[in-house]
């Protein structure tokens, strides 16, 4: 059992009705609901709170005082309000979906170039997947211990392993992480900015993370919502 976040989408409603609207959207996925849809049914949560700490939305400039924005974090005690430029949710049209993406794109470009400059000081390296495939094809000749040894024995990877700050910055498998194309890397970083591991759609679909396709769907779905649809971060216990 663990806590996780879902982005909940509900129809337009008054601020005083929002919690009830989220509750109605979440209710079909309650562990404890009495009317189980089928004998094998298992719910998704047993309690939840409105909370976007760590994944707050940016507010569209000029709309910071709109009363429809969700300011109160129900999980923290005492409650902590975010700065005016941030919120736990609100009408989709009042959320600035571009600003955090733009910042992520700028940071990704800097990081990619820093890694490329660092990597030029070492012989070209291969990703971990290359060695793992050998083990899958011939596990006797290439046991896991040898796979790890061959991967980490590459000068570039060894330099990262021996320098924790660099490994944290560039990851332990940089060839796979950065790839060869700057724009692809930037697009991947930008796609991961807004999504939470789960999305609850207006029509009641509970959709969980499934890799790049999920990230693409999540971003496209948010962009397609009516401007007055409410989009709120919710912390739930699963």
GROMACS .gro file of C-alpha atoms in nm:
model
  238
    1UNK     CA    1   0.000   0.000   0.000
    2UNK     CA    2   0.136   0.341  -0.097
    3UNK     CA    3   0.032   0.697  -0.173
    4UNK     CA    4   0.010   0.808  -0.531
    5UNK     CA    5  -0.125   1.100  -0.732
    6UNK     CA    6  -0.402   1.114  -0.986
    7UNK     CA    7  -0.505   1.412  -1.195
    8UNK     CA    8  -0.884   1.427  -1.170
    9UNK     CA    9  -1.096   1.599  -1.436
   10UNK     CA   10  -1.451   1.702  -1.350
   11UNK     CA   11  -1.714   1.924  -1.514
   12UNK     CA   12  -1.733   2.294  -1.426
   13UNK     CA   13  -1.862   2.359  -1.076
   14UNK     CA   14  -1.863   2.623  -0.804
   15UNK     CA   15  -1.566   2.619  -0.563
   16UNK     CA   16  -1.787   2.501  -0.278
   17UNK     CA   17  -1.904   2.202  -0.485
   18UNK     CA   18  -1.561   2.092  -0.613
   19UNK     CA   19  -1.481   1.843  -0.335
   20UNK     CA   20  -1.813   1.668  -0.386
   21UNK     CA   21  -1.758   1.660  -0.762
   22UNK     CA   22  -1.418   1.499  -0.715
   23UNK     CA   23  -1.573   1.252  -0.472
   24UNK     CA   24  -1.835   1.150  -0.728
   25UNK     CA   25  -1.563   1.096  -0.987
   26UNK     CA   26  -1.347   0.894  -0.744
   27UNK     CA   27  -1.629   0.686  -0.589
   28UNK     CA   28  -1.642   0.413  -0.857
   29UNK     CA   29  -1.282   0.323  -0.773
   30UNK     CA   30  -1.322   0.303  -0.394
   31UNK     CA   31  -1.190  -0.021  -0.240
   32UNK     CA   32  -1.482  -0.020  -0.002
   33UNK     CA   33  -1.771   0.038  -0.242
   34UNK     CA   34  -2.060  -0.197  -0.166
   35UNK     CA   35  -2.169  -0.271  -0.523
   36UNK     CA   36  -1.865  -0.448  -0.669
   37UNK     CA   37  -1.898  -0.458  -1.050
   38UNK     CA   38  -1.780  -0.820  -1.064
   39UNK     CA   39  -1.633  -1.087  -0.831
   40UNK     CA   40  -1.275  -1.007  -0.934
   41UNK     CA   41  -1.311  -0.632  -0.892
   42UNK     CA   42  -1.049  -0.450  -0.684
   43UNK     CA   43  -1.061  -0.077  -0.616
   44UNK     CA   44  -0.788   0.179  -0.657
   45UNK     CA   45  -0.799   0.378  -0.331
   46UNK     CA   46  -0.925   0.379   0.026
   47UNK     CA   47  -0.879   0.749   0.108
   48UNK     CA   48  -0.777   1.062  -0.079
   49UNK     CA   49  -0.704   1.431  -0.038
   50UNK     CA   50  -0.676   1.726  -0.275
   51UNK     CA   51  -0.302   1.781  -0.288
   52UNK     CA   52  -0.059   1.875  -0.562
   53UNK     CA   53   0.254   1.926  -0.354
   54UNK     CA   54   0.546   1.851  -0.582
   55UNK     CA   55   0.333   1.870  -0.896
   56UNK     CA   56   0.152   2.203  -0.865
   57UNK     CA   57   0.007   2.366  -1.174
   58UNK     CA   58   0.125   2.708  -1.288
   59UNK     CA   59  -0.143   2.976  -1.298
   60UNK     CA   60  -0.198   3.172  -1.618
   61UNK     CA   61  -0.055   3.522  -1.550
   62UNK     CA   62  -0.323   3.774  -1.465
   63UNK     CA   63  -0.559   3.518  -1.312
   64UNK     CA   64  -0.387   3.459  -0.978
   65UNK     CA   65  -0.685   3.584  -0.776
   66UNK     CA   66  -0.954   3.379  -0.950
   67UNK     CA   67  -1.160   3.209  -0.674
   68UNK     CA   68  -1.197   2.892  -0.882
   69UNK     CA   69  -0.829   2.807  -0.840
   70UNK     CA   70  -0.762   2.539  -0.577
   71UNK     CA   71  -0.524   2.678  -0.317
   72UNK     CA   72  -0.563   2.462  -0.009
   73UNK     CA   73  -0.362   2.141   0.034
   74UNK     CA   74  -0.584   1.901   0.228
   75UNK     CA   75  -0.296   1.663   0.303
   76UNK     CA   76  -0.061   1.896   0.491
   77UNK     CA   77  -0.126   1.983   0.853
   78UNK     CA   78  -0.152   2.270   0.910
   79UNK     CA   79  -0.272   2.343   0.554
   80UNK     CA   80  -0.019   2.526   0.338
   81UNK     CA   81  -0.128   2.753   0.055
   82UNK     CA   82   0.094   2.766  -0.255
   83UNK     CA   83   0.229   3.097  -0.389
   84UNK     CA   84  -0.010   3.297  -0.610
   85UNK     CA   85   0.157   3.168  -0.926
   86UNK     CA   86   0.082   2.804  -0.834
   87UNK     CA   87  -0.224   2.598  -0.748
   88UNK     CA   88  -0.346   2.242  -0.693
   89UNK     CA   89  -0.587   2.278  -0.982
   90UNK     CA   90  -0.864   2.484  -1.134
   91UNK     CA   91  -1.032   2.550  -1.467
   92UNK     CA   92  -0.808   2.415  -1.741
   93UNK     CA   93  -0.815   2.754  -1.915
   94UNK     CA   94  -0.659   2.921  -1.609
   95UNK     CA   95  -0.369   2.676  -1.590
   96UNK     CA   96  -0.048   2.776  -1.768
   97UNK     CA   97   0.046   2.444  -1.928
   98UNK     CA   98   0.335   2.596  -2.124
   99UNK     CA   99   0.558   2.763  -1.867
  100UNK     CA  100   0.687   2.449  -1.695
  101UNK     CA  101   0.729   2.274  -2.029
  102UNK     CA  102   0.934   2.566  -2.160
  103UNK     CA  103   1.155   2.559  -1.852
  104UNK     CA  104   1.202   2.183  -1.883
  105UNK     CA  105   1.298   2.222  -2.250
  106UNK     CA  106   1.559   2.485  -2.169
  107UNK     CA  107   1.707   2.274  -1.889
  108UNK     CA  108   1.710   1.963  -2.110
  109UNK     CA  109   1.904   2.141  -2.382
  110UNK     CA  110   2.166   2.255  -2.133
  111UNK     CA  111   2.195   1.910  -1.976
  112UNK     CA  112   2.221   1.733  -2.312
  113UNK     CA  113   2.500   1.962  -2.427
  114UNK     CA  114   2.684   1.928  -2.096
  115UNK     CA  115   2.669   1.550  -2.125
  116UNK     CA  116   2.792   1.553  -2.485
  117UNK     CA  117   3.087   1.772  -2.383
  118UNK     CA  118   3.165   1.536  -2.094
  119UNK     CA  119   3.133   1.225  -2.311
  120UNK     CA  120   3.382   1.348  -2.571
  121UNK     CA  121   3.659   1.281  -2.321
  122UNK     CA  122   3.594   0.904  -2.330
  123UNK     CA  123   3.563   0.628  -2.589
  124UNK     CA  124   3.205   0.575  -2.714
  125UNK     CA  125   3.002   0.367  -2.470
  126UNK     CA  126   2.718   0.120  -2.518
  127UNK     CA  127   2.390   0.124  -2.324
  128UNK     CA  128   2.312  -0.133  -2.057
  129UNK     CA  129   2.050  -0.288  -2.284
  130UNK     CA  130   2.320  -0.402  -2.526
  131UNK     CA  131   2.482  -0.617  -2.257
  132UNK     CA  132   2.149  -0.730  -2.114
  133UNK     CA  133   2.050  -0.865  -2.455
  134UNK     CA  134   2.362  -1.081  -2.456
  135UNK     CA  135   2.256  -1.228  -2.124
  136UNK     CA  136   1.908  -1.297  -2.253
  137UNK     CA  137   2.040  -1.473  -2.562
  138UNK     CA  138   2.317  -1.666  -2.386
  139UNK     CA  139   2.275  -1.659  -2.006
  140UNK     CA  140   2.545  -1.922  -1.954
  141UNK     CA  141   2.823  -1.729  -2.125
  142UNK     CA  142   2.687  -1.391  -2.013
  143UNK     CA  143   2.549  -1.421  -1.659
  144UNK     CA  144   2.419  -1.108  -1.487
  145UNK     CA  145   2.748  -1.055  -1.302
  146UNK     CA  146   2.936  -1.039  -1.630
  147UNK     CA  147   2.676  -0.807  -1.784
  148UNK     CA  148   2.718  -0.557  -1.499
  149UNK     CA  149   3.096  -0.590  -1.509
  150UNK     CA  150   3.116  -0.529  -1.884
  151UNK     CA  151   2.874  -0.236  -1.872
  152UNK     CA  152   3.035  -0.059  -1.577
  153UNK     CA  153   3.383  -0.138  -1.711
  154UNK     CA  154   3.339   0.109  -1.995
  155UNK     CA  155   3.552   0.419  -1.921
  156UNK     CA  156   3.259   0.659  -1.957
  157UNK     CA  157   3.030   0.462  -1.728
  158UNK     CA  158   3.312   0.395  -1.481
  159UNK     CA  159   3.381   0.769  -1.459
  160UNK     CA  160   3.017   0.832  -1.369
  161UNK     CA  161   3.003   0.550  -1.113
  162UNK     CA  162   3.315   0.683  -0.946
  163UNK     CA  163   3.173   1.036  -0.932
  164UNK     CA  164   2.830   1.022  -0.763
  165UNK     CA  165   2.745   1.383  -0.845
  166UNK     CA  166   2.796   1.315  -1.215
  167UNK     CA  167   2.604   0.988  -1.201
  168UNK     CA  168   2.315   1.169  -1.037
  169UNK     CA  169   2.326   1.437  -1.307
  170UNK     CA  170   2.377   1.218  -1.613
  171UNK     CA  171   2.226   0.888  -1.482
  172UNK     CA  172   2.403   0.553  -1.461
  173UNK     CA  173   2.304   0.461  -1.818
  174UNK     CA  174   2.365   0.786  -2.006
  175UNK     CA  175   2.379   0.644  -2.359
  176UNK     CA  176   2.024   0.511  -2.323
  177UNK     CA  177   1.905   0.821  -2.137
  178UNK     CA  178   2.039   1.089  -2.371
  179UNK     CA  179   2.029   0.897  -2.698
  180UNK     CA  180   2.183   1.059  -3.000
  181UNK     CA  181   1.923   1.322  -3.089
  182UNK     CA  182   1.886   1.648  -2.896
  183UNK     CA  183   1.530   1.721  -3.005
  184UNK     CA  184   1.407   1.373  -2.914
  185UNK     CA  185   1.563   1.405  -2.569
  186UNK     CA  186   1.406   1.747  -2.516
  187UNK     CA  187   1.065   1.622  -2.630
  188UNK     CA  188   1.083   1.329  -2.385
  189UNK     CA  189   1.169   1.559  -2.094
  190UNK     CA  190   0.891   1.802  -2.183
  191UNK     CA  191   0.632   1.523  -2.215
  192UNK     CA  192   0.700   1.411  -1.857
  193UNK     CA  193   0.643   1.752  -1.692
  194UNK     CA  194   0.265   1.758  -1.643
  195UNK     CA  195   0.149   1.395  -1.615
  196UNK     CA  196   0.087   1.222  -1.285
  197UNK     CA  197   0.102   0.840  -1.272
  198UNK     CA  198  -0.277   0.824  -1.312
  199UNK     CA  199  -0.540   1.025  -1.497
  200UNK     CA  200  -0.914   1.023  -1.423
  201UNK     CA  201  -1.096   1.157  -1.727
  202UNK     CA  202  -1.420   1.350  -1.755
  203UNK     CA  203  -1.598   1.039  -1.880
  204UNK     CA  204  -1.481   0.833  -1.582
  205UNK     CA  205  -1.180   0.643  -1.720
  206UNK     CA  206  -0.906   0.558  -1.468
  207UNK     CA  207  -0.590   0.544  -1.682
  208UNK     CA  208  -0.255   0.447  -1.534
  209UNK     CA  209   0.094   0.522  -1.661
  210UNK     CA  210   0.211   0.311  -1.952
  211UNK     CA  211   0.530   0.471  -2.079
  212UNK     CA  212   0.565   0.723  -2.363
  213UNK     CA  213   0.221   0.651  -2.504
  214UNK     CA  214   0.061   0.739  -2.171
  215UNK     CA  215   0.258   1.064  -2.149
  216UNK     CA  216   0.151   1.161  -2.500
  217UNK     CA  217  -0.213   1.079  -2.426
  218UNK     CA  218  -0.210   1.267  -2.095
  219UNK     CA  219  -0.073   1.587  -2.250
  220UNK     CA  220  -0.307   1.573  -2.548
  221UNK     CA  221  -0.604   1.508  -2.322
  222UNK     CA  222  -0.532   1.808  -2.101
  223UNK     CA  223  -0.492   2.032  -2.405
  224UNK     CA  224  -0.824   1.909  -2.547
  225UNK     CA  225  -1.034   1.975  -2.237
  226UNK     CA  226  -1.286   2.261  -2.238
  227UNK     CA  227  -1.143   2.573  -2.079
  228UNK     CA  228  -1.395   2.557  -1.791
  229UNK     CA  229  -1.337   2.188  -1.706
  230UNK     CA  230  -1.181   2.149  -1.361
  231UNK     CA  231  -0.843   1.973  -1.341
  232UNK     CA  232  -0.720   1.890  -0.989
  233UNK     CA  233  -0.427   1.700  -0.838
  234UNK     CA  234  -0.539   1.439  -0.585
  235UNK     CA  235  -0.324   1.233  -0.348
  236UNK     CA  236  -0.470   0.888  -0.282
  237UNK     CA  237  -0.374   0.583  -0.078
  238UNK     CA  238  -0.368   0.263  -0.278
   0.00000   0.00000   0.00000
